[in-house]
mmCIF file with all atom_site columns, C-alpha atoms in Angstrom:
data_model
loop_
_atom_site.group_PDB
_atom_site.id
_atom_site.type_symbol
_atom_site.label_atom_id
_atom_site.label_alt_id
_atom_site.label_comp_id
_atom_site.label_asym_id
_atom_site.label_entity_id
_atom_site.label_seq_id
_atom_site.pdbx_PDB_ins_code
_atom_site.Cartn_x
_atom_site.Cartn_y
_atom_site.Cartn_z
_atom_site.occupancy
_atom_site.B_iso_or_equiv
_atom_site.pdbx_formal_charge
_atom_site.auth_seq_id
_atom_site.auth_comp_id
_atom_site.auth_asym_id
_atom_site.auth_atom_id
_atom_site.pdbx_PDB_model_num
ATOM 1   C CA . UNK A 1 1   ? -4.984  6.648   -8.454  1.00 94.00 ? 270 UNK A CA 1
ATOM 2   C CA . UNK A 1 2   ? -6.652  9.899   -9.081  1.00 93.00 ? 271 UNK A CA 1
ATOM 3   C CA . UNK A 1 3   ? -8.309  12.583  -6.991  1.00 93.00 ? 272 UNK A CA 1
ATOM 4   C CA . UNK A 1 4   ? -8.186  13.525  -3.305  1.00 94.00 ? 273 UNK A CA 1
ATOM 5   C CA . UNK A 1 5   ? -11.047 13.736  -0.882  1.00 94.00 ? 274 UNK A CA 1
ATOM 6   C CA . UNK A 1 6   ? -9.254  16.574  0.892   1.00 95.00 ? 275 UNK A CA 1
ATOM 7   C CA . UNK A 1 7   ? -10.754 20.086  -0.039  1.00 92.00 ? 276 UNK A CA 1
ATOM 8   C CA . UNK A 1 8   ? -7.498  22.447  0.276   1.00 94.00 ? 277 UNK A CA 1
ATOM 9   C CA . UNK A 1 9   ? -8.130  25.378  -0.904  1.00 93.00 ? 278 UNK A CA 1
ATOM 10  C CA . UNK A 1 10  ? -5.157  25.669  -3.226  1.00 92.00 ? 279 UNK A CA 1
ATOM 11  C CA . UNK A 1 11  ? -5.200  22.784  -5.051  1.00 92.00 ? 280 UNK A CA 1
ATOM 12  C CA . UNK A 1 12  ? -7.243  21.806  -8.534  1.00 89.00 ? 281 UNK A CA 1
ATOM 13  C CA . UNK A 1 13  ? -8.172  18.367  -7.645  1.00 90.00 ? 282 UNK A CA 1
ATOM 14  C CA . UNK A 1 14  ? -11.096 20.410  -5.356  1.00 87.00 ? 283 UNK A CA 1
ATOM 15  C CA . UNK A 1 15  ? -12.145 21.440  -9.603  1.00 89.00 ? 284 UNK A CA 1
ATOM 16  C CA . UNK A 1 16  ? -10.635 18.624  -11.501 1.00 91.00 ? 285 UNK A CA 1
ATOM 17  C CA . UNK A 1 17  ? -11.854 15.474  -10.284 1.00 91.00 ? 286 UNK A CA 1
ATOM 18  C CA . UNK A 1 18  ? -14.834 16.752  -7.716  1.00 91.00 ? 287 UNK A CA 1
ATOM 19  C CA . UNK A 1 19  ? -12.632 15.501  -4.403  1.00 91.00 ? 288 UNK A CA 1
ATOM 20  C CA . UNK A 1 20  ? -13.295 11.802  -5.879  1.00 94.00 ? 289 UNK A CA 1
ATOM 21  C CA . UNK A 1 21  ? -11.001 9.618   -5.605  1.00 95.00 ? 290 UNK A CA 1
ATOM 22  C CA . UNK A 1 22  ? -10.409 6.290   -8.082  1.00 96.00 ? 291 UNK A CA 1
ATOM 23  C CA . UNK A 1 23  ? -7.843  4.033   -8.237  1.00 96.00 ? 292 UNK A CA 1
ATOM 24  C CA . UNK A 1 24  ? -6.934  0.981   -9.784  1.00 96.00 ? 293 UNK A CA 1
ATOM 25  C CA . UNK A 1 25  ? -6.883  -2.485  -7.886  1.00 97.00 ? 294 UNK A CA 1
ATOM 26  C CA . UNK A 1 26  ? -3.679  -3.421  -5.624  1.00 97.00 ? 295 UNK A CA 1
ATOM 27  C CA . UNK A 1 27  ? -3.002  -6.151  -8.361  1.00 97.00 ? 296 UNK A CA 1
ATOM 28  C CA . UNK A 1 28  ? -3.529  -3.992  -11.454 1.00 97.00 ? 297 UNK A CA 1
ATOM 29  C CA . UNK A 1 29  ? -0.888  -1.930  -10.062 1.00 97.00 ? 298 UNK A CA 1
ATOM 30  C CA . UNK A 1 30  ? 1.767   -4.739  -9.359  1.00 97.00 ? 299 UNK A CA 1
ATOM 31  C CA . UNK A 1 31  ? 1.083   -6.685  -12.736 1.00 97.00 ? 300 UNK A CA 1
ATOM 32  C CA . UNK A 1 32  ? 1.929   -3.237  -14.538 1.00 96.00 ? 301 UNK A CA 1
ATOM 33  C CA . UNK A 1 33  ? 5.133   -2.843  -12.225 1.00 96.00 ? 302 UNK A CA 1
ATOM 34  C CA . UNK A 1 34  ? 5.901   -6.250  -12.595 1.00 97.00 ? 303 UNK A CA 1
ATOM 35  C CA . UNK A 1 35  ? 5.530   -6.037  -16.443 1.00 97.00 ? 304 UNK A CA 1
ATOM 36  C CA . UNK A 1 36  ? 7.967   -2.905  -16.524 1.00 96.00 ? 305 UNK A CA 1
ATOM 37  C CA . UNK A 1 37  ? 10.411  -4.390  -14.722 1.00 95.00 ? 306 UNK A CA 1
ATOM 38  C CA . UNK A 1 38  ? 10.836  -7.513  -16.331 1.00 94.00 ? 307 UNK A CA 1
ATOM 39  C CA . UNK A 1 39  ? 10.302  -6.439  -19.802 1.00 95.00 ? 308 UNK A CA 1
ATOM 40  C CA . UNK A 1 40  ? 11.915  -3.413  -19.999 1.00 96.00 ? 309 UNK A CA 1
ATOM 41  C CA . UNK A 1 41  ? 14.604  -3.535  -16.440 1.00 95.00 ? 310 UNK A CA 1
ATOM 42  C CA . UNK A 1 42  ? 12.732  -0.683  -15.294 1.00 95.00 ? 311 UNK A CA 1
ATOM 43  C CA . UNK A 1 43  ? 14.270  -0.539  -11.228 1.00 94.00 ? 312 UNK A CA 1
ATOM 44  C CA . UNK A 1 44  ? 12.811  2.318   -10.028 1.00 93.00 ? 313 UNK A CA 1
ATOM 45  C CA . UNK A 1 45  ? 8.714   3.962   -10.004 1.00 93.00 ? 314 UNK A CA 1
ATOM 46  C CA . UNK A 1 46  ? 7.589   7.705   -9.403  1.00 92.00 ? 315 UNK A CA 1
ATOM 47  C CA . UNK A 1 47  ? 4.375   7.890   -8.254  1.00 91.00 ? 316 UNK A CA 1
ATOM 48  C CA . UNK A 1 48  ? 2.581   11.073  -9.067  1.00 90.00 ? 317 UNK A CA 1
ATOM 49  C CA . UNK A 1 49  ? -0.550  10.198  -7.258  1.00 93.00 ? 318 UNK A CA 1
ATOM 50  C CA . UNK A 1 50  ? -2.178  13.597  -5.782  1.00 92.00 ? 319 UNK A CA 1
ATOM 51  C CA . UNK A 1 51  ? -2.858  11.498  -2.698  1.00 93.00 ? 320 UNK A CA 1
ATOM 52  C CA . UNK A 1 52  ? -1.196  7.596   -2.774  1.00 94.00 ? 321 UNK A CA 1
ATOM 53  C CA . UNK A 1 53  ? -2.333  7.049   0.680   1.00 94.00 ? 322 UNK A CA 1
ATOM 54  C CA . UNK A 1 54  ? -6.388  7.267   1.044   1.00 95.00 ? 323 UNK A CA 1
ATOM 55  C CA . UNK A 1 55  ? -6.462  3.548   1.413   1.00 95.00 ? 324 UNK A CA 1
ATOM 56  C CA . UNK A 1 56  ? -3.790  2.431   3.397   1.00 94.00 ? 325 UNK A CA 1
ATOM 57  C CA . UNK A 1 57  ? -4.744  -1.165  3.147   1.00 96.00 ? 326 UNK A CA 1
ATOM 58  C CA . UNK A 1 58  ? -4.585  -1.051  -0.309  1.00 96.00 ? 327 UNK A CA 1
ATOM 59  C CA . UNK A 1 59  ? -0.784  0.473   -0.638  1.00 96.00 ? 328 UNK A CA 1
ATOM 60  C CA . UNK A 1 60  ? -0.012  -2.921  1.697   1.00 96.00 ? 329 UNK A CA 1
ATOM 61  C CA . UNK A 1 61  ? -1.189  -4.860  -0.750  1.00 97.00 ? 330 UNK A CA 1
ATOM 62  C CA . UNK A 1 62  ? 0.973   -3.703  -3.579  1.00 96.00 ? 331 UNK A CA 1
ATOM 63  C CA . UNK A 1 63  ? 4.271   -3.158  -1.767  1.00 96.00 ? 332 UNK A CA 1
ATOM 64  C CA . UNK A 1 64  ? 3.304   -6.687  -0.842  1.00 97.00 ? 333 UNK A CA 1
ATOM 65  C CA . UNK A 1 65  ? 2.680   -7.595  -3.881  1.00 97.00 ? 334 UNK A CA 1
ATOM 66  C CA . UNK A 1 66  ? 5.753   -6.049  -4.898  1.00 96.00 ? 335 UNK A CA 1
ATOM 67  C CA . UNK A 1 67  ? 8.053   -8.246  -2.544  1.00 96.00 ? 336 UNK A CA 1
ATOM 68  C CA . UNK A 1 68  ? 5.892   -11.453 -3.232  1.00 96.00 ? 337 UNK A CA 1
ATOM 69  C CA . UNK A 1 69  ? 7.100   -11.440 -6.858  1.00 95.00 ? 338 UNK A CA 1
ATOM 70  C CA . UNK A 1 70  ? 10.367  -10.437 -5.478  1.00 95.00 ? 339 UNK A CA 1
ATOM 71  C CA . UNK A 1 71  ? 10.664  -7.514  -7.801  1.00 94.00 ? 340 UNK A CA 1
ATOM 72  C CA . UNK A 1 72  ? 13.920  -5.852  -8.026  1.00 91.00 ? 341 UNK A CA 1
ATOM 73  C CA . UNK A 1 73  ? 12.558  -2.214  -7.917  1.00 93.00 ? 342 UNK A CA 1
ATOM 74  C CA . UNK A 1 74  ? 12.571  1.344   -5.952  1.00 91.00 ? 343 UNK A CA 1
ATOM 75  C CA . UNK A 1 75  ? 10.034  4.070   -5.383  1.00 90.00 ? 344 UNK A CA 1
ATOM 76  C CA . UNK A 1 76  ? 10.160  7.371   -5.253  1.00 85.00 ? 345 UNK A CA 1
ATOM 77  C CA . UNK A 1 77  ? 7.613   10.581  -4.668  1.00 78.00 ? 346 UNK A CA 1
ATOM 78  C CA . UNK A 1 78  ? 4.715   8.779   -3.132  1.00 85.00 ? 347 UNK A CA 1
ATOM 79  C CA . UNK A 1 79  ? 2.700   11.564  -1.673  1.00 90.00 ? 348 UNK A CA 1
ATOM 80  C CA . UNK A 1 80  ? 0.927   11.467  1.682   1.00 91.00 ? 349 UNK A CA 1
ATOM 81  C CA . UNK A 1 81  ? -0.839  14.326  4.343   1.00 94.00 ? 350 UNK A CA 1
ATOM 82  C CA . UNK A 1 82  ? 0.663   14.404  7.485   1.00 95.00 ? 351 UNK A CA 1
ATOM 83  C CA . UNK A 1 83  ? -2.025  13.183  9.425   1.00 94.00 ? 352 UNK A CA 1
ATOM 84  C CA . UNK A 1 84  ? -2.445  10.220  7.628   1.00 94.00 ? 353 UNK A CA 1
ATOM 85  C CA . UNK A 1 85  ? 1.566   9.479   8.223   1.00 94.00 ? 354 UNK A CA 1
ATOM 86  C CA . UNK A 1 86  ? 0.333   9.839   11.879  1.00 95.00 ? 355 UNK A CA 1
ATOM 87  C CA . UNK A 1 87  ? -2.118  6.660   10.936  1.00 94.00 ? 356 UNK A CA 1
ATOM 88  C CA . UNK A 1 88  ? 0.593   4.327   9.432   1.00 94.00 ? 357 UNK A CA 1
ATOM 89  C CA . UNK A 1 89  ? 0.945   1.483   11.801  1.00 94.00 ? 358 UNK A CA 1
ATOM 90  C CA . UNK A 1 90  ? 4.290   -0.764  12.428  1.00 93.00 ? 359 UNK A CA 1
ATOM 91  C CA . UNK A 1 91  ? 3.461   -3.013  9.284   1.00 95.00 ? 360 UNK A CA 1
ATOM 92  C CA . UNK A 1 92  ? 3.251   0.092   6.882   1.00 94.00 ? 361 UNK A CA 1
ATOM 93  C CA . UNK A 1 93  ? 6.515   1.756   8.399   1.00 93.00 ? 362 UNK A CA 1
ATOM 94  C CA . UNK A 1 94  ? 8.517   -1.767  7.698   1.00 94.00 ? 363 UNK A CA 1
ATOM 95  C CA . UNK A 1 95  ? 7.173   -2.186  4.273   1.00 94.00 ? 364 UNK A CA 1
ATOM 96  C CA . UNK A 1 96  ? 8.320   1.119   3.655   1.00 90.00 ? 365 UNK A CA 1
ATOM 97  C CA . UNK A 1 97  ? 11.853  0.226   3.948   1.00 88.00 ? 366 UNK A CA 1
ATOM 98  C CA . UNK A 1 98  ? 11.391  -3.730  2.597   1.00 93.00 ? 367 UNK A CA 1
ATOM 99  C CA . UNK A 1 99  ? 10.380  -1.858  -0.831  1.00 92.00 ? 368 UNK A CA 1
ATOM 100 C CA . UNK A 1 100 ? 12.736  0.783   -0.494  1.00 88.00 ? 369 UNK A CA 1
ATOM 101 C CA . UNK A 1 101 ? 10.911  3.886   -1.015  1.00 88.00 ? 370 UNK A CA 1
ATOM 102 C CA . UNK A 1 102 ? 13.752  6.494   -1.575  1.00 81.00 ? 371 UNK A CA 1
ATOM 103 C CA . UNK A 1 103 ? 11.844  9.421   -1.498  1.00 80.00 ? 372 UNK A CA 1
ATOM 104 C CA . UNK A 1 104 ? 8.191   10.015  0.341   1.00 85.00 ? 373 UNK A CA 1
ATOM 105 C CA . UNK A 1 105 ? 6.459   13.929  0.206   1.00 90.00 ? 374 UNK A CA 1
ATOM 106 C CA . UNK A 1 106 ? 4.659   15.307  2.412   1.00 92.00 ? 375 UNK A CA 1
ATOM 107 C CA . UNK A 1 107 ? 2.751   18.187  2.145   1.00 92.00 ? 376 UNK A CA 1
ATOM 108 C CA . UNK A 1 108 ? 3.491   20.997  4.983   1.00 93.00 ? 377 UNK A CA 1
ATOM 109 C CA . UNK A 1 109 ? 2.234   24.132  2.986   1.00 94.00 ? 378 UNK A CA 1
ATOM 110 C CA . UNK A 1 110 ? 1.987   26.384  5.663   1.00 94.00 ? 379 UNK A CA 1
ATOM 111 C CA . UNK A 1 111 ? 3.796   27.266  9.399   1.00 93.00 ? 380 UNK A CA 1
ATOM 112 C CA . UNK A 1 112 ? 1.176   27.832  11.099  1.00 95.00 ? 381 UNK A CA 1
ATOM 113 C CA . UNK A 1 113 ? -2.081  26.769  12.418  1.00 96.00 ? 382 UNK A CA 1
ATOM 114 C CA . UNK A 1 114 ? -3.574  30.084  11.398  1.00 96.00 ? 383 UNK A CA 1
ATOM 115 C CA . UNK A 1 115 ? -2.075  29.931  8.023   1.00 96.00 ? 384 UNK A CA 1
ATOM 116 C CA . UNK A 1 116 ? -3.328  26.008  7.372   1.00 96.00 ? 385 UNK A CA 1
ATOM 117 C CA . UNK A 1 117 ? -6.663  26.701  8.904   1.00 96.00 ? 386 UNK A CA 1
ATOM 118 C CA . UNK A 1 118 ? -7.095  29.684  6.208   1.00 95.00 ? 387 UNK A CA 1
ATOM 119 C CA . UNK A 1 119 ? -6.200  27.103  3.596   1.00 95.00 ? 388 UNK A CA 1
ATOM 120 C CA . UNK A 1 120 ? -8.356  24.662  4.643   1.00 95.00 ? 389 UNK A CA 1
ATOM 121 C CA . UNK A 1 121 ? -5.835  22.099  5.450   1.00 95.00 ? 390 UNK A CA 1
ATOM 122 C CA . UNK A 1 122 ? -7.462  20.175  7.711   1.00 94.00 ? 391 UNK A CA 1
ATOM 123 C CA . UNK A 1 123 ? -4.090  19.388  9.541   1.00 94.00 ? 392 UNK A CA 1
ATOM 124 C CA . UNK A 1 124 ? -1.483  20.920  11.842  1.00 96.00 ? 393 UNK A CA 1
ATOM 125 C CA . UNK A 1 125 ? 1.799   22.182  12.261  1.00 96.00 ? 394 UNK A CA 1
ATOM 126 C CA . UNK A 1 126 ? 1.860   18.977  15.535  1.00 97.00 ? 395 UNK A CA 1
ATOM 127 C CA . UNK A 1 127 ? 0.646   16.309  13.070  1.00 96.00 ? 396 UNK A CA 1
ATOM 128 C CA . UNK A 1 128 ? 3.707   17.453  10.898  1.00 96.00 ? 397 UNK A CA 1
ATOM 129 C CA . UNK A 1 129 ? 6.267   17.417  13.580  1.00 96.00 ? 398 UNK A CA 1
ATOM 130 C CA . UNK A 1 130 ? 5.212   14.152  15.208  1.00 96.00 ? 399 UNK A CA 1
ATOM 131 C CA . UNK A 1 131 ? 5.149   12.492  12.050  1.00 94.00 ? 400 UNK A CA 1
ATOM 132 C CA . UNK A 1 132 ? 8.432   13.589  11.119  1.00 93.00 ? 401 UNK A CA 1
ATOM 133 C CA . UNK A 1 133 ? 9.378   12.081  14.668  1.00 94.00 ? 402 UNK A CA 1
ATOM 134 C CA . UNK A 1 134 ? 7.476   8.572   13.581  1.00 93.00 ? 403 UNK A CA 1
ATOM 135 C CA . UNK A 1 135 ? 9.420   8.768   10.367  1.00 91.00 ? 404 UNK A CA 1
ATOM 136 C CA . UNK A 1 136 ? 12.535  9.435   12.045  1.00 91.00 ? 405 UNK A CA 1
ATOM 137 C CA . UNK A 1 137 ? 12.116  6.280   14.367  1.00 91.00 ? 406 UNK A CA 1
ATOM 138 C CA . UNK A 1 138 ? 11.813  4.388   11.638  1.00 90.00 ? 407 UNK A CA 1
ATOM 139 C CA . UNK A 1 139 ? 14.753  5.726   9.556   1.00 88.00 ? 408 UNK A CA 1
ATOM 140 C CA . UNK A 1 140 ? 12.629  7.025   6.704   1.00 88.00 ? 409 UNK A CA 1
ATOM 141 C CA . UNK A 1 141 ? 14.040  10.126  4.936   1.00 85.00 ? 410 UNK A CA 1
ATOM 142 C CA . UNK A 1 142 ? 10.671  12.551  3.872   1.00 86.00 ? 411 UNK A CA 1
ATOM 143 C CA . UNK A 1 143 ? 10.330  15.322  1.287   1.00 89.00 ? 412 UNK A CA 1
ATOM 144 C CA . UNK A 1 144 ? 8.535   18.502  2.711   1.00 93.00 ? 413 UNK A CA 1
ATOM 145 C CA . UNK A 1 145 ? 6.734   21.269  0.809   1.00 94.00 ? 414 UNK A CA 1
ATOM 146 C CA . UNK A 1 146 ? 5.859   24.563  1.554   1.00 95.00 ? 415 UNK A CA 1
ATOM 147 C CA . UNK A 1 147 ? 4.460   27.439  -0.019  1.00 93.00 ? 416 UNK A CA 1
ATOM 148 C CA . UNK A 1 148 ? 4.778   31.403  0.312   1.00 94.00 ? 417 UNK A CA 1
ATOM 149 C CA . UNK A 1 149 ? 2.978   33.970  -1.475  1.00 92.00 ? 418 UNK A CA 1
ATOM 150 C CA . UNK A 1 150 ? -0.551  33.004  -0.095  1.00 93.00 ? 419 UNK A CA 1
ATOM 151 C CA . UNK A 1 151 ? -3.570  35.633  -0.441  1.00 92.00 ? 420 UNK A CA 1
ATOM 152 C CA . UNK A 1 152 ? -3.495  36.274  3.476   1.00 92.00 ? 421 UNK A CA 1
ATOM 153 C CA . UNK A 1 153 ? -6.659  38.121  4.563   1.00 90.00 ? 422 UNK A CA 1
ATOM 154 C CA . UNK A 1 154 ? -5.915  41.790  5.882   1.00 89.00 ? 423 UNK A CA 1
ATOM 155 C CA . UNK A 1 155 ? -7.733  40.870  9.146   1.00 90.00 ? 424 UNK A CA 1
ATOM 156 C CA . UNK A 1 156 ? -5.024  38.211  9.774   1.00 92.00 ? 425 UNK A CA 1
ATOM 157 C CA . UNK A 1 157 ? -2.392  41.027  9.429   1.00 93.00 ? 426 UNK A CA 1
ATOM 158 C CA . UNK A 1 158 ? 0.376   38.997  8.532   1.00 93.00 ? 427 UNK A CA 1
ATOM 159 C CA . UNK A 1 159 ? 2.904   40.620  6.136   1.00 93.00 ? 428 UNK A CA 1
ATOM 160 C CA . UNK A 1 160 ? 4.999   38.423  2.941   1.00 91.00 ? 429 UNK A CA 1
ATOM 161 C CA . UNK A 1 161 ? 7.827   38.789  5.187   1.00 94.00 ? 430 UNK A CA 1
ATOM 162 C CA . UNK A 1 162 ? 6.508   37.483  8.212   1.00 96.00 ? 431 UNK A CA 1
ATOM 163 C CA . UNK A 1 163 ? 4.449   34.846  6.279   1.00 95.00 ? 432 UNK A CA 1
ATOM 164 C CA . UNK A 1 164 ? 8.302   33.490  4.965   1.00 95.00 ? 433 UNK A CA 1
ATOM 165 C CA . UNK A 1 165 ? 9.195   34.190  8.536   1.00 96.00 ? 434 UNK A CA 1
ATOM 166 C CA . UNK A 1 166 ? 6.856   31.667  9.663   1.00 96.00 ? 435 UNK A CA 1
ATOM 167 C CA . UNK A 1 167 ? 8.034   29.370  7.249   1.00 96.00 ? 436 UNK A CA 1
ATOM 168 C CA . UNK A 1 168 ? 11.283  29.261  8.672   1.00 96.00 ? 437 UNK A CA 1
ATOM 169 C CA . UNK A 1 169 ? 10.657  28.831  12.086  1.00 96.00 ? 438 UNK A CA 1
ATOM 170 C CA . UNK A 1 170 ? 8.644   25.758  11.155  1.00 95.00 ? 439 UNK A CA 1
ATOM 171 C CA . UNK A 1 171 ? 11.503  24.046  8.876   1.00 95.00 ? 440 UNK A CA 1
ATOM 172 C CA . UNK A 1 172 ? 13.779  25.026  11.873  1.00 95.00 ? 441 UNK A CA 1
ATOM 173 C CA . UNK A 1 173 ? 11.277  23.400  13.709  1.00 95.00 ? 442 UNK A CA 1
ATOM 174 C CA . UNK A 1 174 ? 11.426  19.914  11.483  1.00 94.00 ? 443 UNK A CA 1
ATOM 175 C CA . UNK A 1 175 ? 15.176  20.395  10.944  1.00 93.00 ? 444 UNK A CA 1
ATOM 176 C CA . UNK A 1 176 ? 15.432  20.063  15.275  1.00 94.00 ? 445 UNK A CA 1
ATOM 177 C CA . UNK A 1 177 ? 13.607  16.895  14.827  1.00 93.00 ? 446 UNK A CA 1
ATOM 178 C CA . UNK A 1 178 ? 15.614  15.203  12.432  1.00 88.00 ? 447 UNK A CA 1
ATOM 179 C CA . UNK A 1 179 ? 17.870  17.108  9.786   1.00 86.00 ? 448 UNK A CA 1
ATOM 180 C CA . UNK A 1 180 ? 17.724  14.573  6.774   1.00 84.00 ? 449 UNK A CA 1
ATOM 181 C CA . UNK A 1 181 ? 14.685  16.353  4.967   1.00 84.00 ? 450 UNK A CA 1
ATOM 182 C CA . UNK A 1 182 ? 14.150  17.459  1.639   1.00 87.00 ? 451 UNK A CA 1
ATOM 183 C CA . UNK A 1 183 ? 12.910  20.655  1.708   1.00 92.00 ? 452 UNK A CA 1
ATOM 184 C CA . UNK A 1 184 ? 10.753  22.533  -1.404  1.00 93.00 ? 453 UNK A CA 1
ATOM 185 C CA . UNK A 1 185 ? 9.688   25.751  -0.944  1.00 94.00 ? 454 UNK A CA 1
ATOM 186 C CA . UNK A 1 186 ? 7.299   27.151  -3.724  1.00 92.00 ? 455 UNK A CA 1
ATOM 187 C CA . UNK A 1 187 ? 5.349   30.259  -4.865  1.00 92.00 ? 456 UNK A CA 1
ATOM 188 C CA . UNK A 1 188 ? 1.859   30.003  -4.342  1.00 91.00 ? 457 UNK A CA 1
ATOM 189 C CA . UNK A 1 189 ? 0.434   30.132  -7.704  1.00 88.00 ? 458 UNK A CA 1
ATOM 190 C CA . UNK A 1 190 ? -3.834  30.269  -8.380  1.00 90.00 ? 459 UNK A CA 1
ATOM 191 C CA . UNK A 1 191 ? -5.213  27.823  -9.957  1.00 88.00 ? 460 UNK A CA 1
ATOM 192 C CA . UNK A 1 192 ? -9.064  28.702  -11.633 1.00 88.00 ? 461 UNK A CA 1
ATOM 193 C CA . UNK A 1 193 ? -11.601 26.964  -10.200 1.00 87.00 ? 462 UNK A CA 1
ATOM 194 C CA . UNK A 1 194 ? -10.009 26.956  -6.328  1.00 90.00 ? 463 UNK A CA 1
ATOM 195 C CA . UNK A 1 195 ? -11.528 28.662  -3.358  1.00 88.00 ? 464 UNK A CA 1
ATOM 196 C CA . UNK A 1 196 ? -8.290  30.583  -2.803  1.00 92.00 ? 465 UNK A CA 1
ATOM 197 C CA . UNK A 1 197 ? -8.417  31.779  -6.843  1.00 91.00 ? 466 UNK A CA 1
ATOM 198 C CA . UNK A 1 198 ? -11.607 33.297  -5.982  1.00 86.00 ? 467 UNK A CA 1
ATOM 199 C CA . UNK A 1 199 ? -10.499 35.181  -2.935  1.00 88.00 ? 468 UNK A CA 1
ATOM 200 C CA . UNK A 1 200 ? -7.259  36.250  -5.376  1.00 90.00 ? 469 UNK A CA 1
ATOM 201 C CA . UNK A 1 201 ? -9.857  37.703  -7.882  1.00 89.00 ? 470 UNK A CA 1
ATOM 202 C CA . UNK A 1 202 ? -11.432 39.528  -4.977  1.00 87.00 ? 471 UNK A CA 1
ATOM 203 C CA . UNK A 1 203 ? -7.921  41.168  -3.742  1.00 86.00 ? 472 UNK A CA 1
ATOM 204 C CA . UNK A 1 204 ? -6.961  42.661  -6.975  1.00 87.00 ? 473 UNK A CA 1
ATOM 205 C CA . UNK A 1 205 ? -5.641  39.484  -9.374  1.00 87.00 ? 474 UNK A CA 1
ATOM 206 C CA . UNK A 1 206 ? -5.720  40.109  -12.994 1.00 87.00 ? 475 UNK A CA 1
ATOM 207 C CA . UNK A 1 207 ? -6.495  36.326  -14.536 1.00 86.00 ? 476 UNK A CA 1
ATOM 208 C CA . UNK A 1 208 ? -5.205  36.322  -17.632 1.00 87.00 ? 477 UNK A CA 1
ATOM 209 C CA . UNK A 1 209 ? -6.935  37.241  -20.823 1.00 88.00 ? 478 UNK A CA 1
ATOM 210 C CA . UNK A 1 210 ? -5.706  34.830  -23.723 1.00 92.00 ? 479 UNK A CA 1
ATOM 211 C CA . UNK A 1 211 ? -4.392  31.703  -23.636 1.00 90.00 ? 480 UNK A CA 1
ATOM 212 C CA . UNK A 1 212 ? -0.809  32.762  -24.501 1.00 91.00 ? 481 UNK A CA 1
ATOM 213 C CA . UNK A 1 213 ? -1.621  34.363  -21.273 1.00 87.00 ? 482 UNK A CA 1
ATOM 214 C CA . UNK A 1 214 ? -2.275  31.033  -19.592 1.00 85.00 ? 483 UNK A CA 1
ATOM 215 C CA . UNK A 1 215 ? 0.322   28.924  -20.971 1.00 86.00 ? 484 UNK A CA 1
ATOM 216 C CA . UNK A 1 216 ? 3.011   31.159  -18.905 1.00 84.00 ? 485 UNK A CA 1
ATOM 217 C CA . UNK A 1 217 ? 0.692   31.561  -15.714 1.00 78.00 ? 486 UNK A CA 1
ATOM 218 C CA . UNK A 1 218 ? 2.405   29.153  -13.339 1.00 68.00 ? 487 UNK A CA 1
ATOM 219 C CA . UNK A 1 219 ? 6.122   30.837  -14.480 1.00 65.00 ? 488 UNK A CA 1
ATOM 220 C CA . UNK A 1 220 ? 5.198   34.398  -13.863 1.00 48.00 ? 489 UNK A CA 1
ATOM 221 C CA . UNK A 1 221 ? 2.693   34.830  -11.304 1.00 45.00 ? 490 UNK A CA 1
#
């Protein structure tokens, strides 16, 4: 699939696809699985999807579709918001396991209410811990990722330090709940086109000026 219907204010897919999300059918998907892994013995699939769970009747249908032509094959990476972890029912949490997914991300971002609020997250810092505790009843391991650096508004009066501060306390937070995490941590970084690279331009960020100058933005800013 492509696109997310989500409006964060950090990420491109608010520019890049318009918040519309497309996807191809349940059974597209498993033919093209099925195709890799008998042709070519591939045993295990990354999904990059931006957001792999918008239509969580769909995802049933290809991890059953997976097991129906008893497909000897792994995923990793799918990619999911917290709150809609909070919406998987009992069937989605044992199909999890029946197709192994070995690795699942979700996207924390922020510590705080105030700091997810500010990015337009639509989501909280509860909808993250209880689904880490639904994922930990069900013995599913989860990726977490979390970003520091963030534009904070003056009026918010919240320092870099205390912004990694809050961090912390969260992933201390989700390491009390279950300590078999993943956890990324990484530097905000603008994107053009974003709400929050807008507000950067207003603080004081230089864009860059030639496209040498973009090809190295993500490494050095």
């Amino acid at each position: 699939s492509q696109g997310c219907p989500w409006a964060c204010g950090f990420c491109a897919e608010v520019t890049v696809t318009k918040r519309i999300w497309s996807a191809f059918s349940a059974e597209k998907v498993v033919d093209e699985i099925a195709f890799l892994n008998e042709k070519y013995g591939v045993d295990t699939v990354l999904i990059y999807d931006t957001n792999f769970f918008v239509k969580q009747e769909r995802v049933k249908d290809i991890f059953k579709g997976i097991l129906e032509k008893n497909l000897d094959v792994s995923f990793a990476f799918l990619n999911a918001r917290a709150d809609q972890v909070l919406r998987f029912d009992q069937e989605m949490m044992d199909l999890f396991k029946k197709v192994k997914v070995n690795d699942f991300l979700m996207g924390a971002e922020a510590g705080s209410d105030e700091l997810l609020n500010f990015i337009n997250k639509k989501s909280s810092v509860a909808d993250l811990l209880n689904a880490k505790r639904l994922l930990k009843q069900n013995n599913i391991t989860a990726s977490l990722s979390f970003m520091v650096g963030l534009p904070i508004p003056e009026k918010m009066n919240i320092s870099i330090d205390e912004e990694f501060k809050i961090m912390l306390d969260n992933i201390k937070e989700v390491q009390s709940i279950d300590d078999n995490n993943n956890i990324k941590i990484f530097v905000y970084t603008p994107y053009p086109g974003t709400p929050l690279f807008s507000y950067s331009i207003e603080k004081g960020l230089k864009q860059p000026a030639t496209l040498e100058e973009w090809s190295t933005w993500g490494n050095t800013n």
